[in-house]
Amino acid sequence: VKDEDLFYSIISKFKGKVVLVDFWATWCGPCCKEIPFIEKLVEKHKNNSIIRFVSVSIDTDVDAWKRKLAADKPDWEQYLVPEMDQKAYAEIYGITNIPRFMLFDKEGRMMDASAMRPSETKMNEFLDGLK
């Protein structure tokens, strides 16, 4: 399935790393409220060679997504799921709402399909414990 291949390529790019994936959209208020918390985590862990952060947008308005990225200038990987693939993505990964955070281990296996939000103190503590 094409959708699995896209996501697999994102995760396999970071094999050997723990990856926190953020599914979001520009029109999602709670998603946008998490961005400053992701920024803080990215900054705090920028020298930790085993943690990576990835945001995957489900925006259908590509220009709105590009404007948001231009305004925020995120310092982590950004991807956009094509509109035609979004339904399949949601079904494959069980995404029923956003923001949705998923955690993958160093082997690319899903550790948590509904990981804590970056705004939760325990997420910061969890990431601090990774070596």
XYZ file of C-alpha atoms in Angstrom:
131
model
C 0.000 0.000 0.000
C 1.386 3.342 -1.033
C 0.453 5.008 2.266
C 2.365 2.465 4.318
C 5.356 2.951 2.037
C 5.331 6.719 2.641
C 5.126 6.384 6.392
C 7.581 3.497 6.408
C 10.086 5.641 4.522
C 9.710 8.409 7.114
C 10.254 6.022 10.044
C 13.006 4.008 8.353
C 14.911 7.249 7.684
C 15.389 7.453 11.441
C 16.201 3.808 12.172
C 18.298 3.668 15.315
C 16.441 6.653 16.775
C 13.374 6.989 18.975
C 10.885 8.997 16.915
C 7.971 11.071 18.171
C 5.523 11.628 15.310
C 2.953 14.412 15.502
C -0.126 14.161 13.250
C -1.624 17.629 12.978
C -3.224 20.273 10.737
C -3.108 24.067 10.574
C -6.864 24.318 11.148
C -6.653 22.288 14.391
C -6.450 24.612 17.412
C -5.219 21.956 19.871
C -2.578 20.898 17.318
C -1.240 24.420 16.990
C -1.193 24.808 20.782
C 1.213 21.840 20.964
C 3.732 23.381 18.548
C 5.518 25.561 21.151
C 5.881 22.488 23.366
C 7.334 20.481 20.477
C 9.726 23.369 19.812
C 10.901 23.230 23.435
C 11.434 19.465 23.262
C 13.329 19.758 19.975
C 15.559 22.476 21.433
C 16.132 20.603 24.682
C 17.007 17.336 22.928
C 18.864 18.713 19.892
C 22.128 17.174 21.122
C 20.559 13.808 21.972
C 21.525 11.656 19.016
C 18.787 9.054 19.547
C 15.650 11.241 19.652
C 13.988 12.672 16.548
C 10.774 14.606 16.067
C 8.581 14.457 12.968
C 5.389 16.342 12.168
C 2.965 14.948 9.599
C 0.218 17.298 8.471
C -3.143 16.212 7.120
C -3.889 19.653 5.719
C -5.803 19.721 2.452
C -4.846 23.373 1.908
C -1.195 23.002 0.941
C -0.693 26.771 0.828
C -1.957 27.158 4.414
C 0.486 24.449 5.502
C 3.371 26.152 3.687
C 2.444 29.535 5.227
C 2.379 27.997 8.713
C 5.810 26.447 8.199
C 7.173 29.725 6.824
C 5.827 31.598 9.856
C 6.897 29.077 12.515
C 10.180 27.920 10.929
C 10.149 24.523 12.674
C 13.532 22.945 13.284
C 12.363 19.356 12.776
C 11.158 17.172 9.904
C 7.845 18.180 8.291
C 5.709 16.090 5.942
C 2.307 16.489 4.322
C -0.005 13.543 3.615
C -1.608 14.074 0.196
C -5.370 14.568 0.474
C -6.075 11.481 -1.637
C -4.149 9.324 0.864
C -5.563 10.708 4.110
C -8.472 8.302 4.523
C -6.206 5.278 4.025
C -3.669 6.749 6.458
C -6.347 7.225 9.100
C -7.512 3.637 8.682
C -4.025 2.100 8.626
C -2.873 3.919 11.757
C -6.214 4.185 13.562
C -6.160 7.973 13.588
C -9.586 9.189 14.601
C -8.623 12.641 15.843
C -5.729 15.071 15.979
C -3.413 16.039 17.437
C -2.181 12.486 17.599
C 1.285 11.585 18.772
C 2.926 8.242 18.075
C 6.181 6.980 19.482
C 8.455 4.585 17.557
C 11.439 2.706 18.965
C 14.932 2.467 17.493
C 13.847 -0.474 15.315
C 10.953 1.486 13.812
C 8.325 -0.421 15.810
C 5.412 1.475 17.267
C 5.900 1.848 21.025
C 2.776 3.906 21.639
C -0.002 4.622 19.123
C -1.436 7.324 21.386
C 1.611 8.830 23.046
C 1.481 11.665 25.529
C 1.331 15.180 24.168
C 4.515 17.258 24.291
C 2.701 19.635 26.664
C 2.462 16.860 29.265
C 5.237 16.959 31.879
C 5.588 13.184 31.771
C 6.560 13.313 28.063
C 9.499 15.535 28.930
C 10.479 13.179 31.756
C 10.193 10.166 29.431
C 12.423 11.762 26.790
C 14.920 12.796 29.472
C 15.285 9.119 30.364
C 16.292 8.060 26.837
C 20.003 7.509 26.314
